[in-house]
Structures are given as structure tokens and as C-alpha cells.
Amino acid sequence: MNLLANLIPASSEIFLLVMVCFILIADLMLTKSSKLFTYLLVQITLLGCSIITIVAHEPGVVYAFNNMYVADMMSDVLKLMSYLGVSMVLVYSRQYLMARGMFTGEFMSLALFALLGMNVMISANHFLTLYLGLELLSLSLYAMVALQRDSAVATEAAMKYFVLGALASGLLLYGMSMLYGATGSLELGAISDAISNGVQNKSLLAFGLVFIVSGLAFKLGVVPFHMWVPDVYHGAPTAMTMMIGSVPKLAAFAFVARILVEGLQGLSQDWTGMLIILSIASMALGNLSAIAQTNIKRMLAYSTITHMGFLLLGLISGGIEGYGASMFYAVAYVMMSLGAFGMIMILSRAGFEADTLDDFKGLNQRSPWLAFMMMLLMLSMAGIPPTIGFYAKFSVLHAIIQTGHVWLAVVAVMFSLIGAFYYLRIIKLMYFDAPESHVPIVVSSDTGLLITLNGLGVLFLGLMPGALMSICAVSVQQSLLLP
Amino acid sequence: MIFGLPVISVTIWLPILFGILVLATGDDKNAPLARILSLVGSVLGFLVTLPLYTGFDKTTSNMQFVEQHDWITRFNIHYYLGVDGISMLFILLNSFFTVIVVLAGWKVIEKRVAQYMASFLIMSGIINGVFGALDSMLFYVFWEAMLIPMFIIIGVWGGPNRIYATMKFFLYTLLGSLLMLVSLIYLYNLTGSFSILDFHQAAIPMSAQILIFIAFFFAFAVKVPMFPVHTWLPDAHVEAPTGGSVILAAIMLKVGAYGFLRFVLPITPDASHKLAGLMIALSLIAVVYIGLVALMQSDMKKLVAYSSISHMGFVTLGIFIFNAYGLEGALLQMLSHGFVAGALFLGIGVLYDRMHSRQIADYGGVVKKMPIFAAFFMLFAMANSGLPGTSAFVGEFMVLMGTIKVNFWYAFAAGTTLIFGAAYTLWLYKRVMFGEVTNKHVEELTDVNAREILIMTILAVIVLGMGLYPLPLSDVLHASVNDLLVHVAHSKLPL
């Protein structure tokens, strides 16, 4: 393979890297008042990446750099979604950050570096590449949380995030080293082959698997490795919370799918058992704790834990149905959480954070349209049709019932019932209660348009989910389940 | 076809479209426009359902007015609509009551008029979808979506304790729905299709049938509601605005019983036979015990709510005795109860709008101030106690006939409803209407106005008409009921 053939599958990442370096330098030359130029440049970069990803797409699976890197349909779909997601994060957070003096080149370039990390994770076919991507993402996110230097809460959150994240990375690395010891390779395909050919040291393999699963669980934020999630979500400025809580879940899905499904399919018997426990614990603890929250960011943090538990159910059931359902769930989740955090930022203004539940009181009287959008988002999170959240839950449940774990499906729906309560409470606050504040809500036209598209998108994809479902299923089939 | 459009789709989407239009009129500055637009929408919504009756073929049990389009091909889900004798009348009933509800809320609702009217119009379309859907996922989507407008109606325009009531209503019904979803997916894995008609043909082992039965039971029994999952209903009824109570009583409760007929009996006939004893017992408890509970209520709406549960006990009894009298009686009872309970709630609404109290003790001597109203209310009270000549008698009589064929003592227990029903209704009537005027607010009451007379007259004519000449309705049912009985008699166990 010549160099050029190697570069094509990674062309969008290379473009992204070049652009982010350029933006970093260009931003130094700009005055504080012309940050909008940087912003536009970032959006153009994202558009460019999307175009390159589409143009460079090749059918089938293409490996590059000695099998360290892979481009396939799943990676391309997830990357396109990530570009869209990051672009939405930037649109939603522009006003919010401007009001707080954080709308800087650093923020935007960190966001792009995080995106680069995600892209590398999504396309990695080797433990080292995976780890590289993960660390690039994580370090960018730590720095983003800490951007608000004068806020004690944000600094604390950054510290917690960093320490626990580093611990998780350590676990993951330790697990990877054990797998390397047991199989003699760090490349996912080779590991998979080694396991199916029979490995001498079974206990080493099992230990490695436990560490890997623990590390993944930390990164996903599922119980009992979830402790960092509420504190970080709560402490970080909302724009950063949105960045942490939404798009990286796509990369996390790819990360988990690549390691467990592509690399460790031979051990699926072992890891499904672990995932079942993680999943049930997440759904239980996430839903029950969310009820007790008065801060909406904390509530959404616990709701994320629950959603990740649900996402794991798809991986547990396996097959095209299961993995496809998980991927669909991840996409649906990103869409809903972007909208929810976006709404928090829309309601916030200079010197005021709309992050308690009470800030949503009487929203229907202050702005019926925003209240309606938030209602759609909350119903979607609760999994009530006709919204995309319902089909996300539906496809996961379908997969899990198909594998014969009907009891698991019943457990899952019972916890969704509990979950419905706190989403409904938001609707209750918006529609049934009188507003506490009568400050007019100022929505800039771009955020207003985006939240409308986001809310109606949740509804539209709830009415016509077929195409997106098929895309997810086909991607998974082509990428993960090739013989 | 209406103007080249398929009938059932029009009955679903026309009210929803008008609902969105009404929403678009914005805040209460444009309330008159919102009212007129919603009246037009609801009347049109009712008129477009009429071809379902006039074009209905009474001789066949096959689905009619069928529409089938691909929807989610990945899961073989179709946009599949059609009606038979069992479902057709409910679409008419629902669209009819939407008109009544819009009229009833005309003056009474003063805040957020557009949202109120739009909620009812959208809900009307969704409920038509529930009755028209032949694909179980389509059914499920409508079934769940139905909760959202009702949740908002009770929560925004309800009484003082509305938030507790609406949360309870939503979560209770969601519990059943989610279990139903699990069984629907199970059935899909078994048959490879989400079509309800394909489910009817599926062979299912006994153990699975029982689990499916239980899941469906939770979904539908909560909606009916059957004892012991009935406790949400009195709360929801009491707190809901009049229109909400009317739709709850007239339509929403019927959706549960409809579910038993469309899903439970034909899909799990063996489990139904096995568990029929339990279902009959629960039905009889509802009839007798809830009837007694109704007797002791001091709140008028609560009394009618408990009376609804008791009457719905008759319906489930009729369903689970598996004969033609029982099933047709149950269906007629459902229709009749829709009109009678709807009329009673409207009547209570008339009083509440004037007095702002639902307590029986606050009334007395109303007949002196509102003679016309008292006359109408008398008719509906009589109908509620099952007087011959009113619509309620036909259904109750047929269910009793069916029951007595099965077991005399069942019929005996069920028959007590005629006594209890008369007791609580007439006692309510006596305490509210007759006696001395003790409350000075009663002194200031004004009789019903033209709009209220119009609503009451329409309902009175229907209640009497159905009681004296039920044939046009029961005729429609025969073929479908007989087909259903064939399904029930046929074991679905795998060979």
C-alpha cells in the first residue's frame, strides 16, 4: 500500500487537523470583537469535513496504516453525525458563551480537537489508535470544563473529571496490556482471530476483559462507574456540559462496539453477563436518582446514565438487530440531549443560569413555542410515541426480546415507567405552573431556528424512523459483522 | 372515499389538521376565531365519519374501508387502517362527542382557549386512529399519543388537585402500555408481522398466552378501568374540566374494552377461557362493590365516576362470558354508557359552571330554579339506572340474558346493579334537585341557555332513540361479533 492510499481513508481527519491548527494560529491575530470570524471558519471546517467524508466514502471496509485505521460505513455515518452534532453545539452555545466572555478561539479549537479525537476513536482498528483518540477527546474535554477559571464549581468539576477519567484510562490501558499478553496483538482483528483459535492463558484474558469493561463503563458513565457524571454535568458551564453529554456518546458507542464486538466477539458470553449487570444497575440508579434532583443539569446527568444503560441492552442482544438498535439509540440520544441542553442555554442569559427545574415553570406562558419544543424533547426522552425516543427504545426492546431475554425487556420498561415521571414533571412545570420570572426570553434567530428544527426533527423522525433505522442497521452489518 | 381521499385517514387527520390551525390562532386575543374554527373542525370531523356508517356492509365480518401502505419497512410495520362492526361505531361516537365537547367548552373555558380546543381536536383524531388501526404498532403509537393531550387537558384546565390526578392518570396508563409493547414485540417475533389480523392467526403456546394475556390485561384493564386498577379514574374525573370528563367517560374507557375485543379474545383465546373466571369475578366485584362505593360519594363527579366503573364492569362481564348476547350487549352498553355518562358529566358541568361546587351537600332544590335542566337530568339519571326505554336498558338486558345462560348466580350478582344503580342515581337526583333550597347560591341559579339545551336535546334524543329502536346499531355488530366468537371458540395452541 502506498502512502496516498493510506491517507485517503483518513482524509477528513487530516483536513480537520490542518484546519484546527490554522484556526488556532489565525485566532491569535484576531481581536476580541472579531471572534465571529473564527466561529464561521469553524463551521466551514465542519462543512468541509462532511463533504470530504462523503466524497472519500468507499463501499466496503478499507483499512489503512497497517490495519491501525479503518474506514467503513459505520465510521462514516457516525462521523457525519458528529460533525452535525458539534456544529449544533456551537450554534446553541454561541450566545451563552458570548454573554459569559468565553466565546474564545480556545473553546472552538478545543471543540475541534475533541471532534478529532472522536473521529480517531470511531475509525480506530487498533488498541493504540483507540487509546490515542480517547485521550485526545478526554484531554480536550477536561480543558473545556476548566475554561471558566474563576468558577470554583467548574474547576472542581474539571478536577473530578480529570482524576476519574485518568483512572479509567489507566484501567483501560491495563486491560489492553493483559489482552496483548494473552493474544500477542493489539490489532482488533488479530485479537479476535487469536481468541477464536484458542488462547492458552484463559485467566489472563478474563482479567483483561474485566479491566476493559470497567474502563469502558467509566467512559460511558454507567453504574457503578458513574460517580463523575452528575458532578461534571452540574459543575461545567452548560455549553461544556452539552459538549460532554451529547456528541461523544456516538464515539463511545463506536469505541465499545469496536472493542467488544469486533475485537472480543469470542468472549461475548462473558461480557454480555457483565453488561447485563451494568445495564440494569444504570437503569435503576439513574432513574431513581433523577427523581430526586432539583437541578435540571443533574437530572439530565442521571437521565444520561439511564440512557446508556438502555444502549447497552442493544449490545447485550447482539446481531444486526442489537448493534443496529444501539447505534440508532446513540443517534437518537444525541439529538434529544442537544435539544435539552440547548433549551437550558436559551433560557439562560447574562449572569443567570436557568439550570434549576423551577426555571422551567410557566414556560408555556412565557413562550408557547419553546415550551412545545421542550415537551417534544422530554416526551422523546421518556420514549413516548410519536417521537424518535420511542423508536430508539422500541428497537432495543425488539432486539432484546428476539434473543429471548423477555424478562430483561420487562425490567427495562418498568424502569422507563419510573423515568417517565421526571420527564413529565418538566412538562408539568412548563404547562401547569405559573411562571416565576417574567423576564422576556431573547432568542437569536439562529438558535431559534435550530431548536425548532431539533424539536420538529425529534417528532418527524418519530413519525418516519424507517430510513435512519435502516442506515444504522446497514452500517452495523457492513462494519461489525463481516465474516 | 371522500373527495378521492380514504375515509378513515380523513377522520384521523382532518381533526388533527384543524387542531393545528386552531393552535396557530395564538393567544386569547383570538379566542372567538379559535372557537369558531374548532366548531367547524369538529363538525366537519363528525360529518366525514358518516360515510363509514352509510357505506358499511353489514353482511361481512371482513375489515372494510381498508388502507394499507408501507410505513417502517425494516420492521414490516404498515400504515394499515380498516374498520369492522366492532370499531366503526366508536369512531362515530368519538367524533360526535368532540362536537359536544367543543360546544360545552364554548363559554366556560376562558384561558388558553386555542390550546384547549386544539387538544380536544387533536385527541379526537388520535382516538379515531386507535379504533381504525389494524397494525399493532400504528395502534400503539395512537394509543400512547392519546395520553399526551389528555395529560395536558387535565393538568391545565382541571380542578385544584389536577396535577396529582393527571400524573396518576398518565403513569397508570403508561404502565399497562409498556407491558403491552413487550407483548406486541413478542408477537411480532412469532409472526413476522405487526398486523393485528396476522396476530389473530398465530399459534401461541399456553404459557406464552397467559403472559401475553396478563400484559394486555394491564394495558386494557387500566383503561376500562377494572377493579382493582380503577383508582386513577375517580381522581382524573373529579379534577378534569367538563370536556375532559366527558371524553374520558364516553371514549377513553371504551378504548380499553375495545382492546379486549380486538386483541385479548382473538389472540389469546385459550388463556382467556382459562382466566375467564378471574375476569368475571373482577367484573362482578366492580359491578357490586363499586356500585356500593358510588352510593357513599359526596362529590357528584366522583359518584358518576364510580358509576362508570360499575357499568364498565357489566361490559367486561359481557365480554368474558363468550356468547353473542354478552358481546353484543357489552358493545351496546359501551355505546350507551358513552352517551349517558357523557350527558351526566355535562349536566354536572352545567351546575358546576354556575355554582363552582361539586359537593352534593351544597345543592338542594335546584328544580325550583332550573326546571328545564332538571327534566333533562331526570332522563339521564333514569338512563343511568337502566330504565327500560332508555339506551342503557338494551345493553344491560342483553348482558344479563347472556350471563344467565352461563350461570344463574353470576347473573344474579350482576342484576343487583339495577338496584344499586337506581339507588345511587336517584338518591343523587333527590339530594340535588328536590328538597328545600338551603344554599343561597342555589337561589341565584339561572336555567340552561339555548346552547346547553341544544346539547342536552341531542343527547336525550339519542338516549331515547337507542333505547326504543336499537336495531340500526345492533345490526352493524352481528357479523363481526359472530366472527369474533368463532375466533374465541377456536384454540390457538400450537398443534
XYZ file of N, CA and C in Angstrom, chain A residues 36-205:
510
model
N -16.275 36.224 15.700
C -17.284 35.646 14.833
C -16.642 35.050 13.585
N -15.531 35.648 13.197
C -14.810 35.129 12.038
C -14.309 33.719 12.325
N -13.729 33.542 13.517
C -13.270 32.207 13.913
C -14.437 31.226 13.888
N -15.544 31.705 14.440
C -16.730 30.860 14.510
C -17.154 30.394 13.122
N -17.182 31.342 12.188
C -17.576 30.979 10.827
C -16.576 30.002 10.219
N -15.308 30.245 10.523
C -14.266 29.372 9.996
C -14.460 27.940 10.514
N -14.812 27.842 11.797
C -15.048 26.515 12.388
C -16.211 25.825 11.700
N -17.297 26.590 11.489
C -18.454 25.968 10.838
C -18.108 25.531 9.420
N -17.300 26.359 8.729
C -16.899 25.988 7.370
C -16.043 24.723 7.416
N -15.174 24.647 8.427
C -14.360 23.443 8.577
C -15.229 22.204 8.724
N -16.256 22.336 9.558
C -17.140 21.186 9.770
C -17.839 20.802 8.479
N -18.269 21.815 7.729
C -18.904 21.535 6.449
C -17.925 20.840 5.520
N -16.675 21.377 5.506
C -15.645 20.768 4.664
C -15.415 19.321 5.035
N -15.331 19.046 6.334
C -15.126 17.666 6.786
C -16.246 16.772 6.277
N -17.492 17.278 6.381
C -18.612 16.449 5.943
C -18.479 16.129 4.467
N -18.137 17.168 3.684
C -18.037 16.935 2.242
C -16.934 15.914 1.967
N -15.805 16.080 2.643
C -14.698 15.145 2.397
C -15.094 13.732 2.791
N -15.770 13.600 3.936
C -16.188 12.263 4.368
C -17.098 11.614 3.340
N -18.006 12.424 2.784
C -18.930 11.848 1.803
C -18.187 11.488 0.519
N -17.320 12.415 0.086
C -16.619 12.170 -1.176
C -15.658 10.990 -1.055
N -14.963 10.909 0.087
C -13.965 9.855 0.238
C -14.574 8.514 0.617
N -15.903 8.500 0.767
C -16.533 7.241 1.177
C -16.371 6.174 0.109
N -15.930 5.002 0.539
C -15.839 3.892 -0.399
C -16.667 2.750 0.150
N -17.329 2.023 -0.740
C -18.110 0.886 -0.236
C -17.184 -0.168 0.374
N -17.706 -0.876 1.324
C -16.907 -1.917 1.949
C -16.049 -1.347 3.060
N -15.110 -2.162 3.514
C -14.267 -1.768 4.628
C -12.858 -1.532 4.104
N -12.323 -0.341 4.393
C -10.976 -0.017 3.927
C -10.064 0.148 5.139
N -8.962 -0.626 5.138
C -8.007 -0.484 6.230
C -6.843 0.381 5.767
N -6.219 1.054 6.727
C -5.084 1.892 6.371
C -4.066 1.836 7.502
N -2.874 2.315 7.206
C -1.788 2.345 8.197
C -1.614 0.997 8.895
N -1.366 -0.018 8.136
C -1.155 -1.365 8.686
C -2.286 -1.814 9.603
N -3.484 -1.641 9.118
C -4.657 -2.081 9.864
C -4.881 -1.329 11.171
N -4.225 -0.203 11.338
C -4.480 0.547 12.565
C -5.717 1.413 12.435
N -6.105 1.652 11.214
C -7.166 2.613 10.955
C -8.162 1.998 10.001
N -9.439 2.285 10.198
C -10.426 1.670 9.325
C -11.463 2.709 8.915
N -11.873 2.633 7.670
C -12.983 3.475 7.222
C -14.053 2.548 6.686
N -15.228 2.616 7.269
C -16.327 1.796 6.776
C -17.609 2.611 6.905
N -18.699 1.971 6.606
C -19.942 2.743 6.592
C -20.282 3.267 7.985
N -20.081 2.429 9.007
C -20.413 2.868 10.360
C -19.599 4.094 10.734
N -18.291 4.049 10.412
C -17.469 5.183 10.811
C -17.912 6.443 10.069
N -18.231 6.297 8.793
C -18.615 7.493 8.050
C -19.929 8.070 8.556
N -20.890 7.183 8.829
C -22.179 7.680 9.328
C -21.986 8.368 10.672
N -21.245 7.725 11.558
C -21.054 8.318 12.876
C -20.281 9.633 12.791
N -19.314 9.703 11.866
C -18.561 10.949 11.732
C -19.462 12.072 11.245
N -20.297 11.757 10.256
C -21.191 12.803 9.758
C -22.098 13.309 10.868
N -22.595 12.359 11.666
C -23.440 12.760 12.791
C -22.649 13.626 13.762
N -21.378 13.292 13.975
C -20.573 14.066 14.923
C -20.346 15.480 14.419
N -20.075 15.626 13.115
C -19.898 16.981 12.581
C -21.151 17.804 12.829
N -22.281 17.173 12.491
C -23.552 17.864 12.675
C -23.729 18.233 14.144
N -23.424 17.275 15.023
C -23.603 17.497 16.461
C -22.736 18.634 16.964
N -21.464 18.615 16.595
C -20.565 19.661 17.085
C -20.996 21.014 16.533
N -21.406 21.006 15.274
C -21.877 22.255 14.690
C -23.072 22.790 15.471
N -23.987 21.881 15.864
C -25.152 22.306 16.635
C -24.726 22.817 18.012
N -23.759 22.140 18.634
C -23.266 22.593 19.937
C -22.794 24.040 19.824
N -22.050 24.334 18.745
C -21.503 25.680 18.605
C -22.604 26.712 18.394
N -23.607 26.347 17.593
C -24.699 27.300 17.365
C -25.441 27.569 18.671
N -25.766 26.472 19.383
C -26.506 26.635 20.631
C -25.724 27.467 21.642
N -24.393 27.263 21.690
C -23.658 27.871 22.793
C -23.094 29.252 22.461
N -23.241 29.707 21.226
C -22.614 30.975 20.848
C -23.040 32.121 21.764
N -24.375 32.321 21.865
C -24.857 33.439 22.680
C -24.506 33.252 24.143
N -24.689 32.043 24.601
C -24.440 31.729 26.010
C -22.999 32.049 26.368
N -22.083 31.643 25.512
C -20.673 31.857 25.812
C -20.284 33.322 25.644
N -20.893 33.979 24.655
C -20.606 35.406 24.465
C -20.977 36.184 25.718
N -22.133 35.844 26.294
C -22.587 36.560 27.477
C -21.653 36.328 28.660
N -20.891 35.260 28.607
C -20.005 34.934 29.721
C -18.533 35.162 29.393
N -18.265 35.785 28.250
C -16.883 36.063 27.882
C -16.049 34.828 27.604
N -16.711 33.725 27.262
C -15.946 32.501 26.991
C -15.969 32.123 25.522
N -16.509 33.033 24.707
C -16.597 32.719 23.289
C -15.248 33.017 22.646
N -14.298 32.133 22.917
C -12.920 32.397 22.511
C -12.450 31.370 21.503
N -11.328 31.677 20.896
C -10.735 30.732 19.966
C -10.382 29.424 20.652
N -9.996 29.519 21.932
C -9.620 28.300 22.653
C -10.797 27.334 22.694
N -11.952 27.861 23.051
C -13.127 26.995 23.143
C -13.355 26.270 21.831
N -13.318 27.057 20.748
C -13.655 26.445 19.459
C -12.584 25.463 19.004
N -11.322 25.826 19.249
C -10.318 24.861 18.800
C -10.320 23.616 19.681
N -10.623 23.777 20.986
C -10.736 22.578 21.829
C -11.882 21.694 21.347
N -12.974 22.338 20.960
C -14.103 21.545 20.460
C -13.683 20.757 19.227
N -12.908 21.405 18.357
C -12.480 20.701 17.147
C -11.481 19.595 17.480
N -10.604 19.860 18.460
C -9.678 18.793 18.865
C -10.446 17.609 19.443
N -11.466 17.922 20.236
C -12.296 16.837 20.780
C -12.923 16.051 19.637
N -13.393 16.794 18.630
C -14.004 16.134 17.473
C -12.988 15.237 16.770
N -11.768 15.735 16.665
C -10.729 14.928 16.025
C -10.513 13.636 16.811
N -10.479 13.792 18.146
C -10.342 12.608 18.996
C -11.467 11.615 18.756
N -12.681 12.144 18.654
C -13.825 11.260 18.415
C -13.682 10.545 17.081
N -13.271 11.315 16.053
C -13.126 10.698 14.735
C -12.106 9.561 14.772
N -11.014 9.795 15.496
C -9.994 8.750 15.578
C -10.550 7.524 16.301
N -11.307 7.781 17.381
C -11.918 6.647 18.090
C -12.852 5.865 17.172
N -13.652 6.634 16.415
C -14.651 5.989 15.561
C -13.974 5.114 14.506
N -12.820 5.568 14.026
C -12.175 4.856 12.927
C -11.047 3.936 13.371
N -10.869 3.769 14.674
C -9.709 3.000 15.121
C -9.938 1.507 14.975
N -8.862 0.830 14.621
C -8.944 -0.624 14.494
C -7.817 -1.273 15.301
N -7.295 -0.532 16.249
C -6.101 -0.965 16.951
C -6.175 -0.344 18.333
N -5.733 -1.081 19.339
C -5.863 -0.540 20.688
C -5.140 0.795 20.860
N -4.007 0.933 20.216
C -3.262 2.182 20.397
C -3.993 3.357 19.760
N -4.559 3.119 18.589
C -5.306 4.190 17.933
C -6.529 4.558 18.780
N -7.185 3.528 19.276
C -8.348 3.777 20.124
C -7.955 4.641 21.309
N -6.855 4.276 21.925
C -6.428 4.984 23.121
C -6.030 6.425 22.784
N -5.360 6.558 21.650
C -4.953 7.892 21.195
C -6.166 8.801 21.024
N -7.169 8.272 20.328
C -8.387 9.053 20.105
C -9.064 9.399 21.412
N -9.147 8.407 22.281
C -9.832 8.609 23.552
C -9.153 9.703 24.365
N -7.826 9.669 24.406
C -7.118 10.659 25.216
C -7.216 12.050 24.607
N -7.178 12.114 23.283
C -7.319 13.417 22.639
C -8.674 14.022 22.984
N -9.715 13.176 22.917
C -11.060 13.637 23.274
C -11.106 14.061 24.736
N -10.605 13.175 25.614
C -10.754 13.435 27.039
C -9.990 14.680 27.455
N -8.766 14.805 27.001
C -7.966 15.959 27.423
C -8.596 17.263 26.943
N -9.138 17.240 25.729
C -9.808 18.453 25.259
C -11.001 18.780 26.145
N -11.730 17.737 26.528
C -12.921 17.992 27.345
C -12.534 18.493 28.737
N -11.469 17.906 29.343
C -11.032 18.396 30.664
C -10.745 19.884 30.584
N -10.018 20.245 29.518
C -9.625 21.650 29.382
C -10.856 22.532 29.180
N -11.828 22.016 28.426
C -13.032 22.820 28.185
C -13.776 23.093 29.475
N -13.883 22.063 30.309
C -14.601 22.258 31.572
C -13.884 23.298 32.416
N -12.549 23.297 32.355
C -11.772 24.202 33.196
C -11.656 25.604 32.606
N -12.236 25.832 31.419
C -12.076 27.138 30.764
C -12.569 28.288 31.628
N -13.615 28.026 32.392
C -14.164 29.089 33.240
C -13.334 29.133 34.524
N -12.198 29.832 34.457
C -11.212 29.717 35.530
C -11.690 30.272 36.858
N -12.529 31.319 36.794
C -12.917 31.959 38.055
C -14.095 31.279 38.743
N -14.561 30.170 38.199
C -15.680 29.484 38.839
C -15.157 28.282 39.618
N -15.432 28.293 40.932
C -14.947 27.199 41.783
C -15.605 25.876 41.395
N -16.907 25.962 41.088
C -17.635 24.721 40.766
C -17.073 24.085 39.500
N -16.830 24.938 38.497
C -16.335 24.410 37.236
C -14.942 23.805 37.416
N -14.111 24.476 38.213
C -12.762 23.950 38.433
C -12.825 22.616 39.153
N -13.722 22.547 40.142
C -13.886 21.290 40.867
C -14.334 20.185 39.909
N -15.283 20.551 39.059
C -15.784 19.560 38.103
C -14.654 19.093 37.192
N -13.855 20.034 36.726
C -12.758 19.669 35.831
C -11.792 18.729 36.535
N -11.521 19.043 37.804
C -10.590 18.227 38.594
C -11.122 16.804 38.729
N -12.396 16.711 39.113
C -13.013 15.386 39.289
C -12.976 14.616 37.978
N -13.350 15.327 36.926
C -13.417 14.695 35.621
C -12.037 14.175 35.242
N -11.033 15.011 35.486
C -9.680 14.631 35.098
C -9.193 13.424 35.901
N -9.359 13.479 37.226
C -8.828 12.394 38.066
C -9.514 11.075 37.738
N -10.856 11.122 37.673
C -11.567 9.871 37.412
C -11.345 9.397 35.981
N -11.270 10.355 35.063
C -11.007 9.991 33.669
C -9.647 9.333 33.531
N -8.665 9.874 34.251
C -7.325 9.300 34.177
C -7.328 7.888 34.756
N -8.073 7.726 35.842
C -8.178 6.399 36.446
C -8.762 5.400 35.449
N -9.832 5.868 34.766
C -10.477 4.989 33.788
C -9.517 4.644 32.659
N -8.789 5.644 32.191
C -7.827 5.374 31.121
C -6.799 4.363 31.596
N -6.398 4.505 32.864
C -5.437 3.557 33.421
C -5.988 2.139 33.397
N -7.227 2.007 33.822
C -7.867 0.682 33.818
C -7.876 0.097 32.418
N -8.261 0.962 31.481
C -8.376 0.518 30.096
C -7.016 0.054 29.570
N -6.000 0.858 29.843
C -4.657 0.509 29.370
C -4.180 -0.794 29.982
N -4.475 -0.953 31.269
C -4.066 -2.163 31.966
C -4.719 -3.388 31.327
N -6.036 -3.217 31.040
C -6.755 -4.301 30.384
C -6.174 -4.603 29.006
N -5.854 -3.537 28.275
C -5.302 -3.736 26.940
C -3.972 -4.485 27.019
N -3.164 -4.128 28.024
C -1.858 -4.788 28.128
C -2.043 -6.275 28.429
N -3.037 -6.590 29.237
C -3.282 -8.011 29.521
C -3.730 -8.752 28.272
N -4.620 -8.116 27.507
C -5.064 -8.762 26.276
C -3.881 -8.947 25.327
N -3.008 -7.970 25.330
C -1.822 -8.086 24.486
C -0.993 -9.274 24.933
N -0.864 -9.413 26.242
C -0.129 -10.550 26.777
C -0.773 -11.872 26.394
N -2.089 -11.901 26.407
C -2.777 -13.172 26.162
C -2.828 -13.512 24.682
N -2.963 -12.480 23.842
C -3.173 -12.780 22.423
C -1.970 -12.429 21.555
N -1.088 -11.602 22.074
C 0.086 -11.237 21.300
C -0.167 -10.191 20.247
N -1.291 -9.500 20.340
C -1.539 -8.470 19.337
C -2.345 -7.326 19.936
N -2.238 -6.180 19.296
C -3.049 -5.041 19.724
C -4.073 -4.687 18.660
N -4.032 -5.395 17.537
C -4.964 -5.072 16.464
C -6.247 -5.868 16.664
N -7.377 -5.197 16.493
C -8.641 -5.829 16.870
C -8.893 -7.130 16.107
N -8.649 -7.100 14.802
C -8.888 -8.294 14.000
C -8.021 -9.459 14.459
N -6.751 -9.161 14.721
C -5.834 -10.222 15.140
C -6.223 -10.764 16.508
N -6.670 -9.870 17.390
C -7.098 -10.326 18.718
C -8.285 -11.268 18.577
N -9.220 -10.853 17.729
C -10.408 -11.668 17.513
C -10.016 -13.058 16.998
N -9.091 -13.081 16.018
C -8.638 -14.372 15.482
C -7.981 -15.204 16.570
N -7.099 -14.543 17.359
C -6.382 -15.277 18.394
C -7.352 -15.905 19.385
N -8.387 -15.146 19.738
C -9.339 -15.687 20.719
C -10.097 -16.864 20.136
N -10.495 -16.747 18.850
C -11.263 -17.856 18.288
C -10.389 -19.086 18.048
N -9.067 -18.872 17.883
C -8.185 -20.028 17.736
C -7.830 -20.679 19.063
N -8.263 -20.061 20.150
C -7.966 -20.636 21.463
C -6.742 -19.979 22.069
N -6.924 -19.487 23.270
C -5.839 -18.791 23.955
C -5.383 -19.647 25.118
N -4.055 -19.713 25.281
C -3.502 -20.536 26.356
C -3.964 -20.057 27.734
N -3.686 -18.766 27.977
C -3.891 -18.259 29.325
C -5.277 -17.646 29.472
N -6.252 -18.462 29.814
C -7.640 -18.015 29.876
C -7.858 -16.980 30.974
N -7.184 -17.183 32.113
C -7.452 -16.271 33.220
C -6.916 -14.878 32.914
N -5.803 -14.819 32.194
C -5.258 -13.519 31.806
C -6.272 -12.788 30.913
N -6.848 -13.555 30.001
C -7.838 -12.992 29.090
C -9.033 -12.451 29.867
